[in-house]
Amino acid sequence: MSSERVVALVMATEVIDKDRFQKVFEALETRKTLLTNCTEIWKKLSSHFSSLEESLLQKSKALDSKIEALDSETKKTLEALEQREKSIPERESAAIARVQEQKEAALAEFEKTGTSNLGLAEALRSYCRKMDSPGLLRFLVAKRKESPVLLRAEISLSIAESVDPARLILDAMEDFINQKSAKGGVPDRRWACGMMLQAHFPATDSSEKAPVVASSIGERAYGVAEAWKAKMDDKESGGFGPAEATMFLQLVAGFGLRSRFEEEFLRKLVLDFPSRKEMPKLAASLGFGEKMGDIIDELVKNGKEIEAIYFASESGLTERFPPLSLLKSYLRNSRRNATTILKNGHYSAAATEEASVLELNSIKAIIKCVEDHKLEAEFTLDSLKKRLTQLEKAKADRKKNMAATSKPQNKRGRGGSGGGPPNFRPSKAGRPSNSYPSYGRRGPPPTGPAPPTRYSGVAAYNYPSQNAYEGPPPTSFASPYGAHSQNPTAPLPQPYAFKPEDMGAGGVRAGGSYGGQTGYGAYDYGAASQPTYPPSYPQ
């Protein structure tokens, strides 16, 4: 390369500014990034506006369809109103004819000398046509023990024959409340009023319409309910019992007084007596809505899973509260409580009896609940029914043995026969140091310590949803009064050998009204007339 060219390159290099070129490249890179960001933002905006347009189009179509449906429904409603308006004269004529018929029937009843010669149905209709609530109450009370089934079958038809059924029922309720004292009531009248209430206002779900009540009758019903509540709020009354709580809620639901009382007060009545067989339907008809789930949650927390199943089924919440899961939980809790009773009672005769009754009633409640809700395919009952048979047989055996040991022994003669020496009675032996005295028996005390009472009526048994539910091996029933002797040194099998790992937390009551019922018929308001109420599940 010539020296001239070298000199030219050196001069060109000196003329070019490197920093300037670097800044130009950086500016180009910044513009490139900006263009890329703008492109992405434009794409996002374009996609967003497209989705908005599509959403608005869909909403517009939905709105158009709703407008069309509303127009169609409005047209149908207007046509129905027009038809009703045209039918008003005909309906007026029918109503006038019905009133005239009832008037003539009532006058005819007044002309009769009495109801002593009438049959049950005719007598009921006679009192209802006359609007004679005191006479109707007396008649129902008098016939309660004679024919309660027939009364329940006829009372609804008879009340419908009255001129004003709602007023007839309110007259009866006022008579009952006026005669009710703070410390006690009139059980027979309470039962009769309850049957009248249920006959005219049966517990229904919220989808079914209750009989229409005039506003004046509704106001009067509110006054009756307030007077009733005031008496039950008295400190000496002790509050509502199960029968009266059911009646009160029936009155509130039937006469449309739901909004006139505090929701917490009504909810408390439901939670206090959930085992009443009409309570699930009453709770649904009162319209607790979303709070029905809270009520069922409370029942489950209190160990009332069986009641929770009925409430969930009635309110359509079985997906949130699966019946199968609640049944298994109830079974686990009942086993756990039976074991606790036995351990705390040191496996005594009283503890064995109490645990047996608890388990017996729990099994009955489960079987009834499964059959009511058609859950046999999901919850097998064969093993429970076998267990139920075993418990009932063991209970019968205990009663027989207790009856046998309580019989007095024949007295032995004090003198010999045939002139022989007198047969002297041996000296009285000391009582053995155990808690089970040998009633009606004499003789030397046992040589060893008295064994604890066995629950020998329990055989090895497996429940559903539990690995093993074992009892002691088959053996003869050991009486709590020492009727049998056995080797005191032999190891004693533990009765009711529940496995602790199979037991869940929670409590369970000894029974409930669902377990002992054979049907879901009309409730008996007189069942709660005793000073203390029976267990929730009949024994």
XYZ file of C-alpha atoms in Angstrom:
539
model
C 0.000 0.000 0.000
C 1.348 3.386 -0.921
C 2.118 5.908 1.715
C -0.499 8.258 0.318
C -3.331 5.800 0.869
C -2.205 5.134 4.422
C -2.202 8.800 5.160
C -5.753 9.117 3.734
C -7.113 6.301 5.961
C -5.547 7.851 9.042
C -7.142 11.166 8.248
C -10.584 9.557 7.632
C -10.399 7.769 10.990
C -9.598 10.985 12.753
C -12.530 12.735 11.044
C -15.218 10.054 12.138
C -16.727 10.664 15.627
C -17.341 7.304 17.406
C -19.577 8.766 20.142
C -21.874 10.271 17.597
C -22.397 6.960 15.843
C -23.034 5.239 19.211
C -25.759 7.718 20.053
C -27.397 7.223 16.669
C -27.505 3.443 17.164
C -28.979 3.858 20.672
C -31.685 6.160 19.336
C -32.559 3.635 16.635
C -32.796 0.844 19.269
C -35.105 2.973 21.421
C -37.388 3.664 18.476
C -37.422 -0.005 17.601
C -38.525 -0.921 21.187
C -41.185 1.800 21.121
C -42.576 0.511 17.839
C -42.683 -3.035 19.237
C -44.548 -1.883 22.375
C -47.008 0.137 20.332
C -47.677 -2.871 18.145
C -48.392 -5.096 21.159
C -50.624 -2.484 22.764
C -52.561 -2.095 19.553
C -53.098 -5.841 19.312
C -54.358 -5.978 22.925
C -56.672 -3.018 22.392
C -57.983 -4.517 19.186
C -58.647 -7.851 20.928
C -60.283 -6.111 23.895
C -62.609 -4.046 21.699
C -63.514 -7.153 19.733
C -64.444 -9.023 22.909
C -66.454 -6.023 24.131
C -68.313 -5.898 20.866
C -69.074 -9.605 21.021
C -70.190 -9.356 24.666
C -72.463 -6.421 23.896
C -73.901 -8.332 20.977
C -74.656 -11.353 23.167
C -76.195 -9.174 25.881
C -78.276 -7.417 23.296
C -79.550 -10.740 22.010
C -80.294 -11.919 25.570
C -82.095 -8.665 26.302
C -84.129 -9.012 23.127
C -85.122 -12.563 24.089
C -86.091 -11.409 27.597
C -88.161 -8.597 26.149
C -89.885 -11.089 23.893
C -90.505 -13.434 26.840
C -91.798 -10.544 28.910
C -94.108 -9.456 26.129
C -95.384 -12.997 25.771
C -95.845 -13.351 29.541
C -97.538 -9.978 29.751
C -99.874 -10.995 26.969
C -100.736 -14.238 28.745
C -101.255 -12.396 32.034
C -103.541 -9.864 30.377
C -105.514 -12.658 28.781
C -105.777 -14.436 32.168
C -106.915 -11.206 33.831
C -109.461 -10.689 31.105
C -110.771 -14.222 31.577
C -110.905 -13.705 35.365
C -112.744 -10.465 34.874
C -115.245 -12.196 32.634
C -115.627 -15.000 35.202
C -116.305 -12.609 38.102
C -120.097 -12.711 37.721
C -120.039 -16.498 37.575
C -117.746 -16.710 40.592
C -119.912 -14.261 42.497
C -122.946 -16.395 41.779
C -121.077 -19.518 42.928
C -119.895 -17.755 46.100
C -123.394 -16.514 46.854
C -124.762 -19.996 46.303
C -122.048 -21.450 48.581
C -122.783 -18.907 51.307
C -126.500 -19.582 51.010
C -125.849 -23.309 51.220
C -123.700 -22.887 54.314
C -126.268 -20.564 55.825
C -129.062 -23.066 55.288
C -126.880 -25.872 56.655
C -126.042 -23.800 59.743
C -129.704 -22.909 60.329
C -130.635 -26.556 59.945
C -127.986 -27.484 62.492
C -129.336 -24.916 64.955
C -132.823 -26.381 64.568
C -131.542 -29.803 65.597
C -131.946 -30.637 69.272
C -128.410 -31.957 69.738
C -125.540 -34.015 68.398
C -125.793 -36.982 70.725
C -127.486 -39.167 68.127
C -125.197 -38.162 65.254
C -122.210 -40.068 63.991
C -118.676 -38.808 64.415
C -118.429 -37.105 61.016
C -121.884 -35.537 61.222
C -121.260 -34.275 64.750
C -117.985 -32.640 63.694
C -119.676 -30.983 60.719
C -122.505 -29.825 62.928
C -120.180 -27.992 65.331
C -118.180 -26.482 62.465
C -121.279 -25.283 60.607
C -122.525 -23.625 63.755
C -119.079 -22.026 64.303
C -119.319 -23.462 67.801
C -115.636 -23.585 68.757
C -116.209 -24.340 72.493
C -118.542 -27.205 71.600
C -116.089 -28.486 68.978
C -113.224 -28.434 71.491
C -115.279 -30.302 74.083
C -116.310 -32.877 71.497
C -112.734 -33.428 70.285
C -111.470 -33.815 73.850
C -114.261 -36.266 74.702
C -113.540 -38.382 71.613
C -109.765 -38.206 71.814
C -109.255 -41.610 73.390
C -112.121 -43.264 71.533
C -111.273 -42.573 67.912
C -108.242 -40.301 67.363
C -107.545 -41.757 63.914
C -111.071 -41.036 62.698
C -110.927 -37.558 64.201
C -107.791 -36.726 62.264
C -109.335 -38.031 59.062
C -112.571 -36.043 59.436
C -111.513 -32.786 61.080
C -110.082 -31.206 57.905
C -113.247 -31.886 55.892
C -115.406 -30.690 58.758
C -113.554 -27.382 59.215
C -113.939 -26.723 55.495
C -117.728 -26.881 56.036
C -117.636 -23.863 58.371
C -118.497 -20.361 57.190
C -115.079 -18.971 58.225
C -112.516 -21.701 59.056
C -109.787 -19.242 60.105
C -112.084 -17.482 62.555
C -113.252 -20.822 63.959
C -109.647 -21.810 64.661
C -108.828 -18.435 66.232
C -111.867 -18.709 68.504
C -110.564 -22.081 69.700
C -107.017 -20.738 70.147
C -108.222 -17.763 72.200
C -110.243 -20.081 74.417
C -107.162 -22.277 74.966
C -104.846 -19.338 75.725
C -107.322 -17.649 78.080
C -107.607 -20.839 80.140
C -103.872 -21.427 80.103
C -102.054 -20.467 83.277
C -98.415 -19.511 83.529
C -97.347 -22.757 85.208
C -99.431 -25.144 83.206
C -101.823 -25.489 80.345
C -104.801 -27.492 79.326
C -103.237 -30.501 77.588
C -106.445 -31.844 76.057
C -107.438 -28.464 74.663
C -103.914 -27.916 73.425
C -104.074 -31.203 71.548
C -107.465 -30.334 70.042
C -106.327 -26.843 68.955
C -103.168 -28.290 67.488
C -105.118 -30.802 65.444
C -107.398 -28.034 64.139
C -104.394 -25.885 63.205
C -102.691 -28.697 61.341
C -105.904 -29.701 59.595
C -106.470 -26.254 58.089
C -102.822 -25.126 57.790
C -100.779 -28.233 57.038
C -97.040 -27.717 57.074
C -95.963 -27.239 53.461
C -92.847 -26.060 51.704
C -92.489 -22.526 50.407
C -93.611 -23.504 46.892
C -97.099 -24.489 48.022
C -99.695 -21.839 48.719
C -101.290 -21.615 52.146
C -105.011 -20.800 52.493
C -105.745 -17.117 51.958
C -106.495 -15.218 55.185
C -108.263 -11.861 55.369
C -106.224 -8.949 56.724
C -108.576 -8.472 59.682
C -108.218 -12.148 60.607
C -104.441 -11.818 60.230
C -104.354 -8.922 62.686
C -106.445 -10.887 65.130
C -104.138 -13.885 64.750
C -101.147 -11.637 65.524
C -102.862 -10.507 68.730
C -103.468 -14.134 69.724
C -99.832 -15.035 69.006
C -98.544 -12.062 71.005
C -100.725 -12.954 73.998
C -99.516 -16.530 73.800
C -95.859 -15.473 73.574
C -96.277 -13.111 76.527
C -97.592 -15.935 78.702
C -94.777 -18.251 77.677
C -92.163 -15.531 78.286
C -93.254 -15.453 81.916
C -90.385 -16.588 84.182
C -92.580 -19.181 85.905
C -93.758 -20.791 82.655
C -90.377 -22.148 81.618
C -90.924 -21.180 77.982
C -92.385 -23.172 75.125
C -92.491 -26.945 75.249
C -92.094 -29.063 72.094
C -95.840 -29.347 71.380
C -96.610 -25.671 71.940
C -93.543 -24.556 69.991
C -94.775 -26.551 67.000
C -98.268 -25.104 67.379
C -96.921 -21.559 67.641
C -94.847 -21.909 64.478
C -97.854 -23.463 62.727
C -99.916 -20.421 63.713
C -97.220 -18.019 62.483
C -96.784 -19.821 59.160
C -100.500 -20.417 58.542
C -101.650 -16.845 59.191
C -98.655 -15.248 57.441
C -97.107 -13.659 60.543
C -93.491 -14.457 59.651
C -92.476 -10.798 59.294
C -94.140 -9.787 62.561
C -91.719 -11.721 64.786
C -87.959 -11.561 65.173
C -86.180 -14.110 63.044
C -83.855 -15.109 65.876
C -86.827 -15.972 68.103
C -88.384 -18.220 65.446
C -85.010 -19.772 64.658
C -84.478 -20.592 68.333
C -87.811 -22.396 68.503
C -86.805 -24.502 65.510
C -83.387 -25.344 66.978
C -84.795 -26.140 70.423
C -87.151 -28.817 69.103
C -85.781 -30.124 65.782
C -86.927 -33.689 66.473
C -90.618 -32.788 66.122
C -91.615 -34.495 62.907
C -93.370 -31.428 61.465
C -90.467 -29.089 62.253
C -88.489 -29.507 58.965
C -91.538 -28.587 56.878
C -92.430 -25.726 59.205
C -88.890 -24.351 58.961
C -89.092 -24.520 55.166
C -92.513 -22.857 55.086
C -91.268 -20.025 57.328
C -88.815 -19.109 54.586
C -85.477 -18.909 56.395
C -83.791 -18.964 52.983
C -79.995 -18.928 53.109
C -80.057 -19.201 56.911
C -81.469 -22.717 56.638
C -77.898 -23.863 56.006
C -76.818 -22.230 59.275
C -79.603 -24.079 61.102
C -78.444 -27.411 59.668
C -74.835 -26.576 60.566
C -75.931 -25.953 64.146
C -77.742 -29.295 64.270
C -74.651 -31.138 63.043
C -72.437 -29.397 65.618
C -74.845 -30.447 68.388
C -74.696 -34.111 67.364
C -78.164 -34.109 65.758
C -77.157 -35.496 62.382
C -80.427 -37.400 61.901
C -82.483 -34.218 62.287
C -80.028 -32.429 59.983
C -80.755 -34.980 57.257
C -84.492 -34.325 57.452
C -83.963 -30.552 57.368
C -81.530 -30.774 54.441
C -83.894 -33.000 52.493
C -86.861 -30.705 53.099
C -84.947 -27.554 52.111
C -83.114 -29.039 49.110
C -79.614 -28.820 50.628
C -78.599 -32.481 50.344
C -75.629 -31.616 48.093
C -74.205 -29.329 50.750
C -75.067 -31.789 53.546
C -74.749 -35.336 52.099
C -77.023 -37.726 54.031
C -74.585 -40.624 53.757
C -71.795 -38.665 55.409
C -74.099 -37.500 58.204
C -75.333 -41.047 58.848
C -71.781 -42.354 59.188
C -70.890 -39.515 61.532
C -73.964 -40.213 63.679
C -73.086 -43.917 63.853
C -69.495 -43.182 64.894
C -70.622 -40.745 67.575
C -73.192 -43.153 69.007
C -70.572 -45.904 69.311
C -68.138 -43.516 70.943
C -70.723 -42.341 73.456
C -71.761 -45.903 74.304
C -68.131 -46.776 75.012
C -67.707 -43.653 77.151
C -70.781 -44.523 79.211
C -69.473 -48.023 79.855
C -66.001 -46.853 80.834
C -67.246 -44.067 83.078
C -69.684 -46.475 84.732
C -66.965 -49.137 85.208
C -69.047 -51.582 83.148
C -71.701 -51.791 85.850
C -75.212 -53.078 85.230
C -76.627 -49.532 85.036
C -73.920 -48.404 82.607
C -74.432 -51.487 80.451
C -78.166 -50.851 80.315
C -77.712 -47.165 79.478
C -75.171 -47.891 76.726
C -77.402 -50.612 75.300
C -80.433 -48.296 75.188
C -78.386 -45.535 73.550
C -77.078 -47.862 70.847
C -80.491 -49.457 70.344
C -82.226 -46.131 69.791
C -79.440 -44.838 67.579
C -79.732 -47.856 65.290
C -83.515 -47.447 65.125
C -83.087 -43.793 64.183
C -80.602 -44.649 61.431
C -82.807 -47.405 59.977
C -85.860 -45.125 59.970
C -83.939 -42.280 58.346
C -82.457 -44.517 55.646
C -85.873 -45.973 54.811
C -87.550 -42.552 54.754
C -85.017 -41.148 52.299
C -84.597 -44.310 50.168
C -80.889 -44.658 50.892
C -80.764 -48.460 51.125
C -78.592 -48.715 48.005
C -75.935 -46.411 49.516
C -76.195 -47.401 53.181
C -76.642 -51.140 53.778
C -78.967 -51.971 56.661
C -78.512 -55.746 56.941
C -75.744 -55.578 59.538
C -77.557 -52.887 61.537
C -80.757 -54.915 61.611
C -78.849 -57.963 62.870
C -77.261 -55.825 65.549
C -80.681 -54.451 66.471
C -81.994 -57.999 66.920
C -79.045 -58.856 69.154
C -79.543 -55.803 71.347
C -83.279 -56.414 71.709
C -82.671 -60.049 72.629
C -80.009 -59.064 75.171
C -82.386 -56.501 76.665
C -85.149 -59.107 76.972
C -82.710 -61.559 78.603
C -81.658 -58.966 81.150
C -85.275 -58.285 82.074
C -85.950 -62.002 82.503
C -82.901 -62.503 84.706
C -83.748 -59.463 86.830
C -87.316 -60.708 87.238
C -86.046 -64.163 88.228
C -83.601 -62.843 90.823
C -86.197 -60.513 92.322
C -88.646 -63.344 93.146
C -88.694 -64.274 96.889
C -87.447 -67.752 97.803
C -89.685 -70.280 99.582
C -89.171 -70.275 103.342
C -87.537 -73.384 104.739
C -89.143 -75.210 107.607
C -87.815 -74.597 111.072
C -88.581 -78.018 112.450
C -87.968 -81.588 111.336
C -90.634 -84.102 110.461
C -91.323 -87.462 111.925
C -90.053 -86.562 115.371
C -86.477 -86.140 114.145
C -84.161 -83.437 115.287
C -84.997 -79.954 114.105
C -83.293 -78.681 110.938
C -81.576 -75.598 112.155
C -80.892 -72.883 109.664
C -77.194 -72.063 109.207
C -75.953 -68.834 110.600
C -76.388 -65.785 108.405
C -73.331 -65.201 106.282
C -71.755 -61.827 105.914
C -72.620 -59.850 102.836
C -69.880 -59.943 100.218
C -68.057 -56.715 99.623
C -69.437 -55.857 96.187
C -72.097 -53.566 94.840
C -74.474 -56.336 93.723
C -76.259 -57.923 96.752
C -77.694 -61.407 96.271
C -81.375 -60.655 96.815
C -83.495 -63.539 98.140
C -80.524 -65.901 98.594
C -78.736 -67.136 101.639
C -75.480 -69.001 101.886
C -71.774 -68.495 102.247
C -70.196 -65.595 100.446
C -68.339 -66.247 97.205
C -64.719 -67.284 97.503
C -63.413 -64.651 95.152
C -64.150 -61.054 94.236
C -67.383 -60.509 92.378
C -66.785 -60.101 88.651
C -68.086 -57.031 86.859
C -71.342 -57.404 85.021
C -70.943 -58.644 81.499
C -72.889 -57.601 78.513
C -73.029 -61.121 77.164
C -75.803 -60.447 74.709
C -73.331 -58.851 72.317
C -71.729 -61.069 69.715
C -68.848 -60.292 67.404
C -70.216 -57.988 64.781
C -69.174 -55.771 61.945
C -70.863 -52.483 61.127
C -70.719 -50.681 57.810
C -67.995 -48.064 57.578
C -66.093 -49.637 60.492
C -63.362 -52.269 60.392
C -64.467 -54.247 63.437
C -67.117 -53.900 66.085
C -66.450 -56.725 68.462
C -68.111 -57.816 71.641
C -67.119 -60.542 74.066
C -67.292 -64.193 72.962
C -70.685 -65.903 73.333
C -71.336 -66.808 76.918
C -74.215 -67.139 79.298
C -75.687 -63.900 80.616
C -74.134 -63.036 83.951
C -76.753 -61.653 86.292
C -75.840 -58.531 88.211
C -77.139 -60.194 91.329
C -74.727 -63.112 91.450
C -77.011 -65.783 90.012
C -74.024 -67.539 88.410
C -70.592 -68.376 89.679
C -67.428 -68.397 87.658
C -63.691 -68.545 88.034
C -62.620 -65.202 89.524
C -59.074 -65.607 88.197
C -60.118 -66.020 84.569
C -59.499 -63.004 82.360
C -62.656 -61.006 81.746
C -63.444 -59.882 78.201
C -64.337 -56.246 77.988
C -67.985 -55.754 77.057
C -68.789 -53.338 74.246
C -65.253 -53.587 72.941
C -65.378 -50.499 70.752
C -62.189 -49.542 69.018
C -61.073 -46.063 70.049
C -59.683 -45.347 66.609
C -63.116 -45.933 65.089
C -64.753 -43.289 67.226
C -65.301 -39.716 66.089
C -65.874 -36.580 68.096
C -69.306 -35.244 68.833
C -72.268 -36.195 70.936
C -75.474 -38.034 70.345
C -78.711 -38.172 72.247
C -80.350 -41.307 73.457
C -83.090 -41.078 70.889
C -85.328 -39.017 68.597
C -88.791 -38.956 67.222
C -87.582 -40.022 63.784
C -86.256 -43.316 64.996
C -89.351 -44.656 66.631
C -91.985 -43.613 64.180
C -93.586 -45.930 61.721
C -94.946 -43.107 59.647
C -94.803 -39.386 59.180
C -98.377 -38.694 60.139
C -100.013 -35.843 62.003
C -98.301 -34.893 65.210
C -99.817 -35.314 68.642
C -99.839 -32.082 70.574
C -100.767 -33.866 73.753
C -97.526 -35.775 73.771
C -95.770 -32.985 75.655
C -98.242 -32.575 78.494
C -96.027 -34.348 81.025
C -93.820 -32.296 83.360
C -90.702 -33.816 81.790
C -90.373 -34.735 78.168
C -89.326 -38.157 76.896
C -86.053 -38.708 75.040
C -85.892 -37.396 71.522
C -85.966 -40.883 70.018
C -88.609 -43.212 71.494
C -87.262 -46.212 73.259
